[in-house]
Amino acid sequence: MKRVKVSNNVIRRMPRYLRKLDELTENGVERISSFELGHQLGLTPSQIRQDFSCFGEFGQQGYGYNVASLRAQIAGILGIDRGFTAILIGVGNIGRALMENFCFSDWGLRLTAAFDIDPALIGTTFSGVPILAAETLEEYLAANRVDVAVLTVPKAAAIGVTKRLTANGIDAIWNFTNVELTAPDSDTIVENVHFSDSLLSLSYYVAERRDEEAVRSPDGDQ
Amino acid sequence: MKRVKVSNNVIRRMPRYLRKLDELTENGVERISSFELGHQLGLTPSQIRQDFSCFGEFGQQGYGYNVASLRAQIAGILGIDRGFTAILIGVGNIGRALMENFCFSDWGLRLTAAFDIDPALIGTTFSGVPILAAETLEEYLAANRVDVAVLTVPKAAAIGVTKRLTANGIDAIWNFTNVELTAPDSDTIVENVHFSDSLLSLSYYVAERRDEEAVRSPDGDQ
């Protein structure tokens, strides 16, 4: 695929478009205008057209977007059709929640193995995925192509495991540890899931709402 | 607090600033320039100054930012000092992972109760939080001030529970269900945690990297 550097903000909107298009497909919608798509996503039609224009021409003047073909194009942009593989390290609560409830294959990733240090877990299978001994990680990476490592170990183990991963060819980490894994200039692709960032954004909007309420009813005890 | 409408992008960077400032505090750093702060966060100094200028004047020309006071101001902006309360609905894997591993109180929220329909869970306590019968939700909301509902129920229950919450005064939901909870014009504040959005952004960057590698070594077999 020809690659142009696309801004991070545009890339982060792509999964939202995909979710919306999946929802439209479920509801039997076959085509949609950028106006309507924008309305449903809280974006302007011109922003939508601009986002898509980073990747080529998707819509048709006067017709709008064909939902199925736009879905396929965005899925392609996001690499869903690449057959990427993933391993998960750390089968605690969050690791288990992902293995049980998150459908990696819906997003084109095959979760091929999980790793833990707990002897009670090693050798068992969770949601069809074998749990291997953490000490065999290097061996596994030497023998198998792995595109993404899902990091769900405790904080204290995060940096150590990251070093072992990157030293053995892993260049992309989905990081749930809340630990800054790499230096800013590192080559490793790290996608952080920071629950606190999400909660604090929510908290901001709640604080804003409470302030507005206080202004509306200054004598209220809310 | 005087409120100006601040763009969502700025608000989403605030928790990142907070995390960085916590890290600096841990490392004994007492003041920092916008240049150095920008470098560590991958932002330009002018973007940082512009972000903060939405909320007032934080830095001092030639001195930079005092880490402790900037931290306190950002915490205030994010509502960490408001004494917000939260309940959690659905004590499955993800609910448990949050209750066990996510420190709500670090972010100013007090988790006062969790709700589930499983008789084996009801009446027990998880990480110090009582698990109550889901059927008593309305009763609880009538008797207690709750600012945020954390929604970790299965998909099929998401909309039904949301209706019960909003009908009983809840106006902010931290949504882990991957279900679109409300209409676009709803008054309810919903913060969605979409694991798939995060994974797909990562997938995009992996795809981009693989394309670059293929260009660099067109004969490679990778």
Short mmCIF file of C-alpha atoms in Angstrom, two decimals:
data_model
loop_
_atom_site.label_atom_id
_atom_site.label_comp_id
_atom_site.label_asym_id
_atom_site.label_seq_id
_atom_site.Cartn_x
_atom_site.Cartn_y
_atom_site.Cartn_z
CA MET A 1 0.00 0.00 0.00
CA LYS A 2 1.27 3.47 -0.77
CA ARG A 3 1.79 5.26 2.51
CA VAL A 4 1.41 8.94 3.20
CA LYS A 5 2.07 10.18 6.72
CA VAL A 6 -1.36 10.70 8.20
CA SER A 7 -1.94 12.62 11.41
CA ASN A 8 -2.55 10.68 14.57
CA ASN A 9 -5.94 12.35 15.03
CA VAL A 10 -7.14 11.06 11.67
CA ILE A 11 -5.90 7.56 12.45
CA ARG A 12 -7.69 7.60 15.79
CA ARG A 13 -10.97 8.44 14.08
CA MET A 14 -10.68 5.49 11.66
CA PRO A 15 -11.72 2.85 14.22
CA ARG A 16 -14.74 4.98 15.11
CA TYR A 17 -15.75 5.08 11.44
CA LEU A 18 -15.34 1.33 11.32
CA ARG A 19 -17.59 0.80 14.34
CA LYS A 20 -20.21 3.10 12.89
CA LEU A 21 -20.10 1.32 9.54
CA ASP A 22 -20.49 -2.05 11.28
CA GLU A 23 -23.52 -0.66 13.09
CA LEU A 24 -24.99 0.66 9.82
CA THR A 25 -24.42 -2.72 8.18
CA GLU A 26 -26.20 -4.43 11.06
CA ASN A 27 -29.12 -2.06 10.58
CA GLY A 28 -29.28 -2.80 6.86
CA VAL A 29 -28.05 0.63 5.71
CA GLU A 30 -26.32 0.29 2.32
CA ARG A 31 -25.22 3.82 1.61
CA ILE A 32 -24.80 7.02 3.56
CA SER A 33 -23.97 10.65 2.83
CA SER A 34 -21.04 12.36 4.52
CA PHE A 35 -23.64 14.69 6.01
CA GLU A 36 -25.55 11.86 7.68
CA LEU A 37 -22.39 10.00 8.68
CA GLY A 38 -21.09 13.22 10.22
CA HIS A 39 -24.33 13.83 12.06
CA GLN A 40 -24.26 10.36 13.59
CA LEU A 41 -20.63 10.76 14.67
CA GLY A 42 -20.75 14.39 15.77
CA LEU A 43 -18.34 15.43 13.01
CA THR A 44 -18.75 17.86 10.12
CA PRO A 45 -19.20 16.40 6.62
CA SER A 46 -16.10 18.27 5.48
CA GLN A 47 -14.02 16.77 8.26
CA ILE A 48 -15.15 13.31 7.20
CA ARG A 49 -14.33 13.96 3.54
CA GLN A 50 -10.97 15.37 4.57
CA ASP A 51 -10.18 12.36 6.76
CA PHE A 52 -10.93 9.92 3.96
CA SER A 53 -9.07 12.02 1.40
CA CYS A 54 -5.85 11.10 3.25
CA PHE A 55 -6.26 7.61 1.86
CA GLY A 56 -7.80 8.18 -1.56
CA GLU A 57 -11.23 8.83 -3.00
CA PHE A 58 -13.94 6.81 -1.28
CA GLY A 59 -17.25 8.53 -1.92
CA GLN A 60 -19.10 9.59 -5.01
CA GLN A 61 -20.54 13.06 -5.50
CA GLY A 62 -24.32 12.91 -5.12
CA TYR A 63 -24.33 9.27 -4.06
CA GLY A 64 -22.42 9.28 -0.81
CA TYR A 65 -20.57 6.29 0.51
CA ASN A 66 -21.29 2.67 -0.14
CA VAL A 67 -21.24 1.28 3.40
CA ALA A 68 -19.79 -2.14 2.55
CA SER A 69 -17.01 -0.84 0.33
CA LEU A 70 -16.10 2.01 2.69
CA ARG A 71 -15.97 -0.53 5.52
CA ALA A 72 -13.64 -2.75 3.50
CA GLN A 73 -11.36 0.16 2.63
CA ILE A 74 -11.08 1.36 6.23
CA ALA A 75 -10.50 -2.19 7.44
CA GLY A 76 -7.66 -2.40 4.92
CA ILE A 77 -6.17 0.90 6.08
CA LEU A 78 -6.24 -0.36 9.67
CA GLY A 79 -4.47 -3.57 8.73
CA ILE A 80 -7.33 -5.88 9.68
CA ASP A 81 -6.67 -7.99 6.58
CA ARG A 82 -2.94 -8.49 7.28
CA GLY A 83 -3.21 -11.65 9.37
CA PHE A 84 -1.33 -10.11 12.28
CA THR A 85 -0.57 -12.36 15.23
CA ALA A 86 -0.43 -11.48 18.91
CA ILE A 87 0.67 -12.92 22.22
CA LEU A 88 -0.47 -11.84 25.67
CA ILE A 89 1.83 -11.61 28.67
CA GLY A 90 0.31 -11.72 32.15
CA VAL A 91 -2.88 -13.71 32.67
CA GLY A 92 -4.25 -11.73 35.62
CA ASN A 93 -7.65 -10.03 35.79
CA ILE A 94 -7.15 -7.69 32.90
CA GLY A 95 -5.40 -10.33 30.79
CA ARG A 96 -8.26 -12.73 31.43
CA ALA A 97 -10.89 -10.08 30.73
CA LEU A 98 -9.27 -9.50 27.34
CA MET A 99 -8.90 -13.20 26.55
CA GLU A 100 -12.48 -13.99 27.53
CA ASN A 101 -14.36 -10.94 26.33
CA PHE A 102 -12.34 -9.22 23.68
CA CYS A 103 -12.61 -10.80 20.27
CA PHE A 104 -9.14 -10.29 18.79
CA SER A 105 -10.12 -12.08 15.60
CA ASP A 106 -12.88 -9.55 14.93
CA TRP A 107 -10.05 -7.07 14.44
CA GLY A 108 -7.87 -9.32 12.34
CA LEU A 109 -5.51 -10.45 15.08
CA ARG A 110 -4.85 -14.06 15.96
CA LEU A 111 -3.95 -14.50 19.63
CA THR A 112 -1.64 -17.48 19.47
CA ALA A 113 -0.32 -17.81 23.03
CA ALA A 114 -0.38 -16.29 26.49
CA PHE A 115 2.44 -16.29 29.03
CA ASP A 116 2.45 -16.29 32.82
CA ILE A 117 4.70 -17.24 35.71
CA ASP A 118 1.98 -18.98 37.76
CA PRO A 119 2.57 -22.78 37.71
CA ALA A 120 -1.18 -23.30 38.22
CA LEU A 121 -1.89 -21.54 34.92
CA ILE A 122 1.00 -22.82 32.80
CA GLY A 123 -0.08 -25.65 30.54
CA THR A 124 -3.76 -24.77 30.72
CA THR A 125 -5.85 -23.14 28.03
CA PHE A 126 -7.90 -19.99 28.36
CA SER A 127 -10.55 -19.19 25.73
CA GLY A 128 -8.74 -21.60 23.43
CA VAL A 129 -5.34 -19.96 23.90
CA PRO A 130 -2.52 -21.99 25.49
CA ILE A 131 -0.84 -20.47 28.55
CA LEU A 132 2.90 -21.01 28.39
CA ALA A 133 5.67 -20.48 30.93
CA ALA A 134 7.01 -16.92 30.86
CA GLU A 135 10.54 -18.30 30.82
CA THR A 136 9.89 -19.81 27.38
CA LEU A 137 9.07 -16.41 25.84
CA GLU A 138 12.38 -16.04 23.99
CA GLU A 139 12.11 -19.56 22.63
CA TYR A 140 8.57 -18.89 21.42
CA LEU A 141 9.53 -15.63 19.73
CA ALA A 142 12.43 -17.31 17.96
CA ALA A 143 10.10 -19.95 16.52
CA ASN A 144 6.99 -17.90 15.76
CA ARG A 145 6.21 -14.68 13.97
CA VAL A 146 4.50 -12.33 16.41
CA ASP A 147 3.36 -8.86 15.37
CA VAL A 148 1.91 -7.54 18.61
CA ALA A 149 2.55 -8.23 22.30
CA VAL A 150 -0.34 -7.46 24.65
CA LEU A 151 1.23 -6.45 27.95
CA THR A 152 -0.97 -7.14 30.98
CA VAL A 153 1.68 -7.90 33.61
CA PRO A 154 1.87 -6.11 36.98
CA LYS A 155 3.58 -2.70 36.96
CA ALA A 156 6.76 -4.04 38.56
CA ALA A 157 7.31 -6.49 35.69
CA ALA A 158 6.51 -4.08 32.85
CA ILE A 159 9.95 -2.73 31.99
CA GLY A 160 11.73 -6.06 32.35
CA VAL A 161 9.28 -7.87 30.09
CA THR A 162 9.40 -5.03 27.56
CA LYS A 163 13.18 -5.35 27.33
CA ARG A 164 12.87 -9.08 26.70
CA LEU A 165 10.22 -8.49 24.04
CA THR A 166 12.08 -5.80 22.13
CA ALA A 167 15.37 -7.70 22.37
CA ASN A 168 13.61 -10.60 20.66
CA GLY A 169 12.09 -8.84 17.69
CA ILE A 170 8.80 -7.47 19.05
CA ASP A 171 8.24 -3.96 17.71
CA ALA A 172 4.64 -3.32 18.77
CA ILE A 173 3.18 -3.45 22.26
CA TRP A 174 -0.40 -2.95 23.42
CA ASN A 175 0.31 -1.68 26.90
CA PHE A 176 -2.16 -2.04 29.78
CA THR A 177 0.39 -1.59 32.58
CA ASN A 178 0.15 2.18 33.03
CA VAL A 179 3.94 2.22 32.91
CA GLU A 180 5.78 4.36 30.33
CA LEU A 181 7.54 1.50 28.55
CA THR A 182 10.03 3.13 26.22
CA ALA A 183 12.01 6.30 25.73
CA PRO A 184 10.28 8.97 23.59
CA ASP A 185 12.66 8.31 20.68
CA SER A 186 12.28 4.52 20.75
CA ASP A 187 11.45 2.63 17.58
CA THR A 188 8.96 0.38 19.33
CA ILE A 189 5.32 1.09 18.56
CA VAL A 190 3.54 1.36 21.89
CA GLU A 191 -0.20 1.86 22.23
CA ASN A 192 -1.06 2.70 25.81
CA VAL A 193 -4.42 1.94 27.35
CA HIS A 194 -4.64 4.38 30.23
CA PHE A 195 -7.93 3.86 32.03
CA SER A 196 -7.16 6.89 34.17
CA ASP A 197 -6.95 9.21 31.14
CA SER A 198 -10.41 8.13 30.13
CA LEU A 199 -11.82 8.47 33.64
CA LEU A 200 -10.25 11.90 34.11
CA SER A 201 -11.75 13.18 30.86
CA LEU A 202 -15.11 12.02 32.17
CA SER A 203 -14.38 13.66 35.52
CA TYR A 204 -13.63 16.93 33.71
CA TYR A 205 -17.01 16.91 32.00
CA VAL A 206 -18.79 16.02 35.24
CA ALA A 207 -17.03 18.91 37.01
CA GLU A 208 -18.05 21.22 34.16
CA ARG A 209 -21.65 20.01 34.41
CA ARG A 210 -21.76 20.54 38.18
CA ASP A 211 -20.41 24.08 37.71
CA GLU A 212 -23.11 24.80 35.15
CA GLU A 213 -25.75 23.44 37.50
CA ALA A 214 -24.42 25.64 40.30
CA VAL A 215 -24.66 28.70 38.05
CA ARG A 216 -28.23 27.84 37.06
CA SER A 217 -29.38 27.38 40.66
CA PRO A 218 -26.96 29.38 42.82
CA ASP A 219 -29.06 28.75 45.93
CA GLY A 220 -29.53 25.07 45.25
CA ASP A 221 -27.74 22.64 47.50
CA GLN A 222 -27.32 20.19 44.61
CA MET B 1 -14.66 27.79 38.70
CA LYS B 2 -15.10 30.02 35.68
CA ARG B 3 -15.68 27.79 32.70
CA VAL B 4 -14.67 28.43 29.14
CA LYS B 5 -15.50 25.83 26.52
CA VAL B 6 -12.28 23.99 25.92
CA SER B 7 -11.75 21.67 22.98
CA ASN B 8 -11.96 17.97 23.55
CA ASN B 9 -8.39 17.50 22.31
CA VAL B 10 -7.05 19.83 24.98
CA ILE B 11 -9.07 18.09 27.68
CA ARG B 12 -7.74 14.72 26.54
CA ARG B 13 -4.17 15.92 26.90
CA MET B 14 -4.72 17.09 30.49
CA PRO B 15 -4.59 13.58 32.03
CA ARG B 16 -1.33 12.97 30.14
CA TYR B 17 0.14 16.13 31.64
CA LEU B 18 -1.00 14.94 35.04
CA ARG B 19 0.68 11.55 34.62
CA LYS B 20 3.89 13.18 33.45
CA LEU B 21 3.87 15.58 36.41
CA ASP B 22 3.32 12.68 38.81
CA GLU B 23 6.30 10.96 37.23
CA LEU B 24 8.43 14.12 37.54
CA THR B 25 7.40 14.46 41.19
CA GLU B 26 8.41 10.86 41.82
CA ASN B 27 11.78 11.60 40.26
CA GLY B 28 12.27 14.66 42.43
CA VAL B 29 11.92 17.21 39.63
CA GLU B 30 10.62 20.50 41.06
CA ARG B 31 10.37 22.69 38.00
CA ILE B 32 10.34 22.19 34.26
CA SER B 33 10.37 24.35 31.15
CA SER B 34 7.65 24.04 28.52
CA PHE B 35 10.45 23.02 26.16
CA GLU B 36 11.52 20.08 28.31
CA LEU B 37 7.93 19.11 29.16
CA GLY B 38 7.13 19.19 25.46
CA HIS B 39 10.15 17.08 24.61
CA GLN B 40 9.19 14.43 27.13
CA LEU B 41 5.60 14.31 25.85
CA GLY B 42 6.31 14.62 22.15
CA LEU B 43 4.54 18.00 21.96
CA THR B 44 5.80 21.44 20.97
CA PRO B 45 6.40 24.00 23.75
CA SER B 46 3.91 26.33 22.09
CA GLN B 47 1.23 23.65 22.07
CA ILE B 48 1.78 23.13 25.78
CA ARG B 49 1.58 26.85 26.53
CA GLN B 50 -1.52 27.10 24.39
CA ASP B 51 -3.19 24.15 26.16
CA PHE B 52 -2.58 25.65 29.59
CA SER B 53 -3.63 29.13 28.46
CA CYS B 54 -7.18 27.76 28.12
CA PHE B 55 -7.29 27.64 31.91
CA GLY B 56 -5.23 30.67 32.96
CA GLU B 57 -1.57 31.51 33.41
CA PHE B 58 0.39 28.65 34.93
CA GLY B 59 4.03 29.21 34.06
CA GLN B 60 6.46 32.03 34.60
CA GLN B 61 8.62 33.48 31.85
CA GLY B 62 12.20 32.36 32.34
CA TYR B 63 11.34 30.02 35.21
CA GLY B 64 9.08 27.46 33.62
CA TYR B 65 6.51 25.53 35.57
CA ASN B 66 6.58 24.62 39.22
CA VAL B 67 5.76 20.91 39.04
CA ALA B 68 3.77 20.71 42.29
CA SER B 69 1.63 23.77 41.61
CA LEU B 70 1.02 22.85 37.97
CA ARG B 71 0.01 19.37 39.13
CA ALA B 72 -2.45 20.84 41.63
CA GLN B 73 -3.95 23.17 39.04
CA ILE B 74 -4.44 20.41 36.50
CA ALA B 75 -5.90 18.11 39.14
CA GLY B 76 -8.36 20.88 39.96
CA ILE B 77 -9.30 21.35 36.30
CA LEU B 78 -9.95 17.62 36.04
CA GLY B 79 -12.20 17.63 39.09
CA ILE B 80 -10.01 15.34 41.17
CA ASP B 81 -10.68 17.48 44.25
CA ARG B 82 -14.47 17.41 43.94
CA GLY B 83 -15.14 14.31 46.00
CA PHE B 84 -17.02 12.60 43.18
CA THR B 85 -18.61 9.25 43.95
CA ALA B 86 -19.04 6.26 41.65
CA ILE B 87 -20.83 2.94 41.49
CA LEU B 88 -19.95 0.00 39.28
CA ILE B 89 -22.52 -2.18 37.55
CA GLY B 90 -21.55 -5.70 36.47
CA VAL B 91 -18.93 -7.55 38.50
CA GLY B 92 -17.57 -9.75 35.69
CA ASN B 93 -13.95 -9.96 34.55
CA ILE B 94 -13.58 -6.38 33.52
CA GLY B 95 -15.53 -5.09 36.52
CA ARG B 96 -13.32 -7.14 38.81
CA ALA B 97 -10.14 -6.03 37.05
CA LEU B 98 -11.16 -2.41 37.66
CA MET B 99 -12.16 -2.99 41.29
CA GLU B 100 -8.97 -4.87 42.08
CA ASN B 101 -6.37 -3.04 40.06
CA PHE B 102 -7.64 0.41 39.29
CA CYS B 103 -7.25 2.86 42.13
CA PHE B 104 -10.32 5.08 41.78
CA SER B 105 -9.31 7.12 44.83
CA ASP B 106 -6.03 8.13 43.15
CA TRP B 107 -8.22 10.04 40.73
CA GLY B 108 -10.52 11.55 43.32
CA LEU B 109 -13.39 9.11 42.93
CA ARG B 110 -14.86 7.11 45.75
CA LEU B 111 -16.32 3.79 44.57
CA THR B 112 -19.16 3.30 47.03
CA ALA B 113 -20.94 0.20 45.73
CA ALA B 114 -21.04 -2.39 42.96
CA PHE B 115 -24.11 -4.14 41.58
CA ASP B 116 -24.62 -7.56 40.07
CA ILE B 117 -27.38 -10.09 39.49
CA ASP B 118 -25.37 -13.14 40.60
CA PRO B 119 -26.69 -14.37 43.99
CA ALA B 120 -23.23 -15.79 44.76
CA LEU B 121 -21.74 -12.28 44.58
CA ILE B 122 -24.52 -10.26 46.21
CA GLY B 123 -23.75 -9.46 49.83
CA THR B 124 -20.02 -10.04 49.43
CA THR B 125 -17.31 -7.41 49.33
CA PHE B 126 -14.71 -6.93 46.60
CA SER B 127 -11.64 -4.79 47.29
CA GLY B 128 -13.59 -3.23 50.15
CA VAL B 129 -16.62 -2.39 48.00
CA PRO B 130 -19.97 -4.02 48.82
CA ILE B 131 -21.70 -5.88 46.00
CA LEU B 132 -25.42 -5.21 46.05
CA ALA B 133 -28.34 -6.77 44.20
CA ALA B 134 -28.90 -5.10 40.83
CA GLU B 135 -32.61 -4.90 41.61
CA THR B 136 -31.84 -2.46 44.43
CA LEU B 137 -30.16 0.04 42.08
CA GLU B 138 -33.06 2.52 42.05
CA GLU B 139 -33.34 2.39 45.82
CA TYR B 140 -29.60 3.05 46.16
CA LEU B 141 -29.66 5.98 43.74
CA ALA B 142 -32.57 7.54 45.59
CA ALA B 143 -30.66 7.39 48.88
CA ASN B 144 -27.11 8.23 47.73
CA ARG B 145 -25.48 10.89 45.63
CA VAL B 146 -23.68 9.20 42.75
CA ASP B 147 -21.72 11.19 40.17
CA VAL B 148 -20.48 8.45 37.87
CA ALA B 149 -21.72 4.98 36.93
CA VAL B 150 -19.09 2.55 35.69
CA LEU B 151 -20.83 0.24 33.23
CA THR B 152 -19.23 -3.19 32.94
CA VAL B 153 -22.31 -5.32 32.24
CA PRO B 154 -22.57 -7.70 29.24
CA LYS B 155 -23.56 -6.08 25.94
CA ALA B 156 -27.12 -7.39 26.10
CA ALA B 157 -27.77 -5.59 29.38
CA ALA B 158 -26.12 -2.28 28.45
CA ILE B 159 -29.08 -0.31 27.11
CA GLY B 160 -31.53 -1.52 29.75
CA VAL B 161 -29.21 -0.62 32.62
CA THR B 162 -28.43 2.76 31.03
CA LYS B 163 -32.14 3.60 30.92
CA ARG B 164 -32.50 2.72 34.58
CA LEU B 165 -29.45 4.83 35.47
CA THR B 166 -30.46 7.93 33.54
CA ALA B 167 -34.07 7.67 34.73
CA ASN B 168 -32.72 7.80 38.27
CA GLY B 169 -30.50 10.83 38.07
CA ILE B 170 -27.21 9.46 36.72
CA ASP B 171 -25.79 11.86 34.15
CA ALA B 172 -22.30 10.41 33.63
CA ILE B 173 -21.37 6.90 32.53
CA TRP B 174 -17.93 5.32 32.08
CA ASN B 175 -18.84 2.78 29.45
CA PHE B 176 -16.89 -0.45 28.95
CA THR B 177 -19.65 -2.30 27.09
CA ASN B 178 -18.73 -1.36 23.50
CA VAL B 179 -22.38 -0.50 23.02
CA GLU B 180 -23.41 3.00 21.87
CA LEU B 181 -25.45 3.90 24.95
CA THR B 182 -27.23 7.11 24.07
CA ALA B 183 -28.47 9.14 21.14
CA PRO B 184 -25.97 11.74 19.80
CA ASP B 185 -28.05 14.59 21.26
CA SER B 186 -28.43 13.04 24.71
CA ASP B 187 -27.59 15.05 27.81
CA THR B 188 -25.83 12.14 29.47
CA ILE B 189 -22.04 12.38 29.62
CA VAL B 190 -20.70 9.10 28.26
CA GLU B 191 -17.00 8.25 28.18
CA ASN B 192 -16.48 5.14 26.11
CA VAL B 193 -13.58 2.79 26.62
CA HIS B 194 -13.26 1.05 23.28
CA PHE B 195 -10.42 -1.42 23.47
CA SER B 196 -10.83 -2.08 19.77
CA ASP B 197 -10.18 1.56 18.84
CA SER B 198 -6.90 1.39 20.67
CA LEU B 199 -5.93 -1.95 19.15
CA LEU B 200 -6.83 -0.80 15.65
CA SER B 201 -4.70 2.32 15.97
CA LEU B 202 -1.84 0.04 16.96
CA SER B 203 -2.67 -2.24 14.04
CA TYR B 204 -2.50 0.75 11.70
CA TYR B 205 1.00 1.62 12.84
CA VAL B 206 2.12 -2.00 12.57
CA ALA B 207 0.76 -2.16 9.02
CA GLU B 208 2.59 1.06 8.19
CA ARG B 209 5.81 -0.33 9.66
CA ARG B 210 5.51 -3.57 7.69
CA ASP B 211 4.98 -1.57 4.50
CA GLU B 212 8.07 0.49 5.21
CA GLU B 213 10.06 -2.67 5.86
CA ALA B 214 8.84 -4.13 2.58
CA VAL B 215 9.96 -1.01 0.73
CA ARG B 216 13.38 -1.12 2.38
CA SER B 217 13.93 -4.81 1.55
CA PRO B 218 11.72 -5.54 -1.47
CA ASP B 219 13.23 -8.99 -1.89
CA GLY B 220 12.87 -9.89 1.78
CA ASP B 221 10.61 -12.81 2.52
CA GLN B 222 9.43 -11.57 5.92
#
